[in-house]
Coordinates of N, CA and C in Angstrom, one line a residue:
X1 N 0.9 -1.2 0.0 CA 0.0 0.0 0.0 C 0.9 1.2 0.0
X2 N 0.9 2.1 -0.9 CA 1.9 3.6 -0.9 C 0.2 4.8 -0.5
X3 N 1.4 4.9 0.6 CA -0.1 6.5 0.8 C 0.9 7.7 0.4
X4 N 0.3 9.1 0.1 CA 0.6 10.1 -0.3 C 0.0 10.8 0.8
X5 N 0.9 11.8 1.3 CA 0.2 13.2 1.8 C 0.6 14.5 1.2
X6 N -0.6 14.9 0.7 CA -0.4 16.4 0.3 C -0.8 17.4 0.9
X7 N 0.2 18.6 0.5 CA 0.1 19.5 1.2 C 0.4 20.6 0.5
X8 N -0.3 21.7 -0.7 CA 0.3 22.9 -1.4 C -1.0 23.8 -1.2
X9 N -0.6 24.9 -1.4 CA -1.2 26.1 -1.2 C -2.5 25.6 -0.7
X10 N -2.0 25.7 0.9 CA -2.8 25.0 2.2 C -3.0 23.5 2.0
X11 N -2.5 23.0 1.6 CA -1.8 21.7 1.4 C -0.5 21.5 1.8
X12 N -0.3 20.5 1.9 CA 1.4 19.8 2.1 C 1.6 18.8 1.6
X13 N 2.9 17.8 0.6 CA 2.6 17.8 0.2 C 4.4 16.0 0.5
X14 N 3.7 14.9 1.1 CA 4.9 14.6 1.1 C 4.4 12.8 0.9
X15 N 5.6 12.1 0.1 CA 5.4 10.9 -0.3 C 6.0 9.7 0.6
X16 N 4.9 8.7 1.3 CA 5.7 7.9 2.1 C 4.9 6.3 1.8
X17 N 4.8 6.1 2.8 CA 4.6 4.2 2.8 C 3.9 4.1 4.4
X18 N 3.4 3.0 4.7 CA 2.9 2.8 5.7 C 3.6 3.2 6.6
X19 N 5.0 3.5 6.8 CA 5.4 4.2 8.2 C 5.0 5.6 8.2
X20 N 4.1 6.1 7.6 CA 4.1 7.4 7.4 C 2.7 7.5 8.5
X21 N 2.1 6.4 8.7 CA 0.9 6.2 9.5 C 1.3 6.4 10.9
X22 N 2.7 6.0 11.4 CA 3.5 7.0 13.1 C 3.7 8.1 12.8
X23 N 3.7 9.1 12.1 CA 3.5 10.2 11.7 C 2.1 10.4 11.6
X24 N 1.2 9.9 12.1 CA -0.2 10.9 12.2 C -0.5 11.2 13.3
X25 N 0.6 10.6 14.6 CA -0.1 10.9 15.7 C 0.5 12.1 16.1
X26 N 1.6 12.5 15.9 CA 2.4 13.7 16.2 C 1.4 14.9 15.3
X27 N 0.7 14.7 13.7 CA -0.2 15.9 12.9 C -1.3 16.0 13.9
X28 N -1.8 14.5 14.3 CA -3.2 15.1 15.0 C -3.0 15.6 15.8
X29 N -1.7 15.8 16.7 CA -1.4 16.7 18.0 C -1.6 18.2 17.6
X30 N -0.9 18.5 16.3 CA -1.2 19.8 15.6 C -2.4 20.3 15.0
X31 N -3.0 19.4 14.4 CA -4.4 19.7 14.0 C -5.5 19.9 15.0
X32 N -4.5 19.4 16.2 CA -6.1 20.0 17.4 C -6.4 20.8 17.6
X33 N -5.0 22.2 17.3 CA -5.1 23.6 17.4 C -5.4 24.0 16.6
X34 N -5.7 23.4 15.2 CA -6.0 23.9 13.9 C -7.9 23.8 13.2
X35 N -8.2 24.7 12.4 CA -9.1 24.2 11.9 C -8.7 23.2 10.3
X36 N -7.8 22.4 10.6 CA -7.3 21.4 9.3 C -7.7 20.0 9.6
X37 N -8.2 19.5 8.7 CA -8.4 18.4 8.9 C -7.6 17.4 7.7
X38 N -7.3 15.7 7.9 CA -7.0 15.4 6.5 C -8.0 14.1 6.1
X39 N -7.7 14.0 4.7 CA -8.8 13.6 4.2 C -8.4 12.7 3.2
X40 N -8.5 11.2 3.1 CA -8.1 10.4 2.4 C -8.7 9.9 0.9
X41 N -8.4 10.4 -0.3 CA -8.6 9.8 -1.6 C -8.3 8.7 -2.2
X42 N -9.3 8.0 -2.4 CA -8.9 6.5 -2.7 C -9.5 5.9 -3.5
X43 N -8.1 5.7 -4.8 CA -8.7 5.2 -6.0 C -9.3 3.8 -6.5
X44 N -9.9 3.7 -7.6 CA -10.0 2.3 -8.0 C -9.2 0.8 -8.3
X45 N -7.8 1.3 -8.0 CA -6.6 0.2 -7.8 C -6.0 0.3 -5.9
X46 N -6.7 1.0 -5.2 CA -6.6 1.5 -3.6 C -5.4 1.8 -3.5
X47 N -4.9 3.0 -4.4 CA -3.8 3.8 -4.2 C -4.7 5.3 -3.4
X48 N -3.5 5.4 -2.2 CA -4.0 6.2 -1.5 C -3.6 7.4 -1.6
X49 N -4.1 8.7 -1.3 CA -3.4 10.2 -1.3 C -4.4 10.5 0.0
X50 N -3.2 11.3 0.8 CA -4.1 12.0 2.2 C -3.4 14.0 1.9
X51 N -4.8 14.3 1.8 CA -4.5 15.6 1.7 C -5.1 16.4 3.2
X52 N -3.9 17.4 3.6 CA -4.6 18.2 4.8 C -5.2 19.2 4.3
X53 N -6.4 19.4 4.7 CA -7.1 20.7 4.6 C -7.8 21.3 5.5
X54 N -8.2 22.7 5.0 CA -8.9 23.5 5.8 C -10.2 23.0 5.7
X55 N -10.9 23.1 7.2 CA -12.2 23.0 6.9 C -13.0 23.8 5.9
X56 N -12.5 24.9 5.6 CA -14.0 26.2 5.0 C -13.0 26.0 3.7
X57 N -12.4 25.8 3.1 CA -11.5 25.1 2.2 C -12.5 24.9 1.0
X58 N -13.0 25.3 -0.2 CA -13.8 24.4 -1.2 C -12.9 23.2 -1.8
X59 N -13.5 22.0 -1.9 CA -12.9 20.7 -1.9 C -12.6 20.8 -3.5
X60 N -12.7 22.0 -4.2 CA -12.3 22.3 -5.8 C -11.0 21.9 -5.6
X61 N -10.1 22.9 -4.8 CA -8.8 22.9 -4.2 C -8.4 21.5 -4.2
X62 N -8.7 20.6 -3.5 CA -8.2 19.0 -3.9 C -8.8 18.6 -4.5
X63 N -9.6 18.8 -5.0 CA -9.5 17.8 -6.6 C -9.0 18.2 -7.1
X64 N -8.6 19.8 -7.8 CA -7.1 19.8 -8.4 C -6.0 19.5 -8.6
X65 N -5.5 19.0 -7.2 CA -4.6 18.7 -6.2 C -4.1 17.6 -6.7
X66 N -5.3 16.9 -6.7 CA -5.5 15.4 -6.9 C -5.5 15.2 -8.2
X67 N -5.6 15.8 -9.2 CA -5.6 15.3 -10.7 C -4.2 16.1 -11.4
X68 N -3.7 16.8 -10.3 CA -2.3 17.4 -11.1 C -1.4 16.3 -10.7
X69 N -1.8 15.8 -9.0 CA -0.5 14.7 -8.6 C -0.9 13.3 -9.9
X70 N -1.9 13.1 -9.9 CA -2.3 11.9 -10.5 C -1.9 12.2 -12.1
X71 N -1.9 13.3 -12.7 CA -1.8 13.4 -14.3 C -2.9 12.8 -15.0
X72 N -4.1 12.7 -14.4 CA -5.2 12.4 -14.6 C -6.5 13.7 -14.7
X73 N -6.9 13.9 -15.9 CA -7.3 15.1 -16.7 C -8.8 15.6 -15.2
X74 N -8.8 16.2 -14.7 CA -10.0 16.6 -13.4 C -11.5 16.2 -13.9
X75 N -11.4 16.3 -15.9 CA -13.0 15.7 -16.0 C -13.3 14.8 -16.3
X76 N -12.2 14.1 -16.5 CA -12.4 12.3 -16.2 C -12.3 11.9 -14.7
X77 N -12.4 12.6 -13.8 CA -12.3 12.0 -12.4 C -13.3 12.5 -11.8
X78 N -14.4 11.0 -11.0 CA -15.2 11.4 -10.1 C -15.5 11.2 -8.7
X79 N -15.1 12.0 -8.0 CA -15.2 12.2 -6.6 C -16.8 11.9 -5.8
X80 N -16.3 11.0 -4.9 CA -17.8 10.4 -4.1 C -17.6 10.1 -2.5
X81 N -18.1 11.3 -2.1 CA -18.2 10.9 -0.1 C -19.5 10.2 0.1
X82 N -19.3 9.3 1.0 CA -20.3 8.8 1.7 C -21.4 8.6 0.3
X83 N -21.5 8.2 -0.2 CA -22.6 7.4 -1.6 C -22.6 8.6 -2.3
X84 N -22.4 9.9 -2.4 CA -22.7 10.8 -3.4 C -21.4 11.7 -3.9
X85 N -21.6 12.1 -5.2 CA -21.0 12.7 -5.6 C -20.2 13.8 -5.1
X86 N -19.3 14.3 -4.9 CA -18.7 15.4 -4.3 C -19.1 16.6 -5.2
X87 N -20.0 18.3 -4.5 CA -19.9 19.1 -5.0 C -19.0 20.3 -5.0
X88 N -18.1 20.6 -6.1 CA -16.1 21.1 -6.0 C -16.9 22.3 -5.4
X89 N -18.3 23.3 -4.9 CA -18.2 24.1 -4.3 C -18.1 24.0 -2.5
X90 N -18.3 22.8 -2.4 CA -18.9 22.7 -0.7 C -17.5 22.6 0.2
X91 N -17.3 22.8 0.8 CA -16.3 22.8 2.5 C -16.8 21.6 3.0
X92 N -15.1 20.7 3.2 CA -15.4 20.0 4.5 C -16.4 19.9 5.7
X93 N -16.1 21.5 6.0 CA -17.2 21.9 7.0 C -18.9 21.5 7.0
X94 N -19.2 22.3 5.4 CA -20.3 22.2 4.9 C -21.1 20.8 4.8
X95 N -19.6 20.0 4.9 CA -20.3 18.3 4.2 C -20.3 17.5 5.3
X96 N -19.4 18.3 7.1 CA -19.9 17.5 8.2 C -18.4 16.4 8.0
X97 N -17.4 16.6 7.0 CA -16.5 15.6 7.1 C -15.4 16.1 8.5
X98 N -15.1 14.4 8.5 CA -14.3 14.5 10.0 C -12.5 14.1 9.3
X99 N -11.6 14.2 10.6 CA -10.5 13.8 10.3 C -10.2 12.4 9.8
X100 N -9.4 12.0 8.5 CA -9.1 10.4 8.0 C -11.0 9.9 7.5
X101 N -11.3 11.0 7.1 CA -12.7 10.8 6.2 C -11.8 10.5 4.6
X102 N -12.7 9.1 4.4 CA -12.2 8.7 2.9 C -12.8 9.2 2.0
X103 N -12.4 9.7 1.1 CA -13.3 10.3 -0.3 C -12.8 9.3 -1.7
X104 N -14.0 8.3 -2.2 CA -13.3 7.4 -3.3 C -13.5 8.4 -4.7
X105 N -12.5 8.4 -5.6 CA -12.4 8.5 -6.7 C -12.4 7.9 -7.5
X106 N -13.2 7.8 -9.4 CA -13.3 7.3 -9.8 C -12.7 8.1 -10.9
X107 N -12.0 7.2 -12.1 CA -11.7 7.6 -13.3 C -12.7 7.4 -14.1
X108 N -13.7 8.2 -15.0 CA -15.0 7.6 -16.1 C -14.5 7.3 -17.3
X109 N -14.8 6.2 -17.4 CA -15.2 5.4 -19.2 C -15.4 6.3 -19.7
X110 N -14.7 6.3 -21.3 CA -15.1 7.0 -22.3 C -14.9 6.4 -22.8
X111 N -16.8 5.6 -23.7 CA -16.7 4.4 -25.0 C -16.1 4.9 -25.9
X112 N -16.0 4.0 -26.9 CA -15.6 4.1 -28.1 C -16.3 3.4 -29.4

């Protein structure tokens, strides 16, 4: 399993492996002071990316994020919390998401 944490323009943005999971208890120490939370994307082969964000944050911001690390074009990718589609206007806040909330992404078919 390779997880990713990103972090750029209110992100961070750093590449590790399962040990990078003893490194979350030292962020959540920091995140308690913070309004940041992070938020795990997870694709259809369960390659992981954990991005930190602001709560009031519009989630446009990572999915950007997420399709510049990926090289994967933003309108072929579709983002889904909890059974529904992700809307790129809404905040963390807005959607009630908590810390190590998974958000799956999908890459869409285009027949031929």
């Amino acid at each position: 399993l390779l997880i990713f944490v990103a972090y750029c323009d209110g992100f961070e943005l750093k590449n590790s492996d399962q040990e990078a999971m003893a490194n979350d208890a030292e962020s959540e120490a920091n995140n308690a002071q913070s309004d940041f939370i992070q938020l795990r994307v997870v694709s259809q082969d369960s390659k992981e990316v954990t991005f930190r964000v602001k709560m009031d944050m519009p989630l446009i911001k990572l999915m950007k994020a997420y399709s510049e690390r990926t090289g994967i074009g933003l309108g072929s990718l579709r983002f889904v919390f909890d059974g529904s589609r992700l809307d790129d206007t809404k905040t963390p806040k807005e959607l009630n998401m908590e810390d190590n909330d998974m958000i799956d992404v999908y890459q869409q078919q285009h027949g031929g």
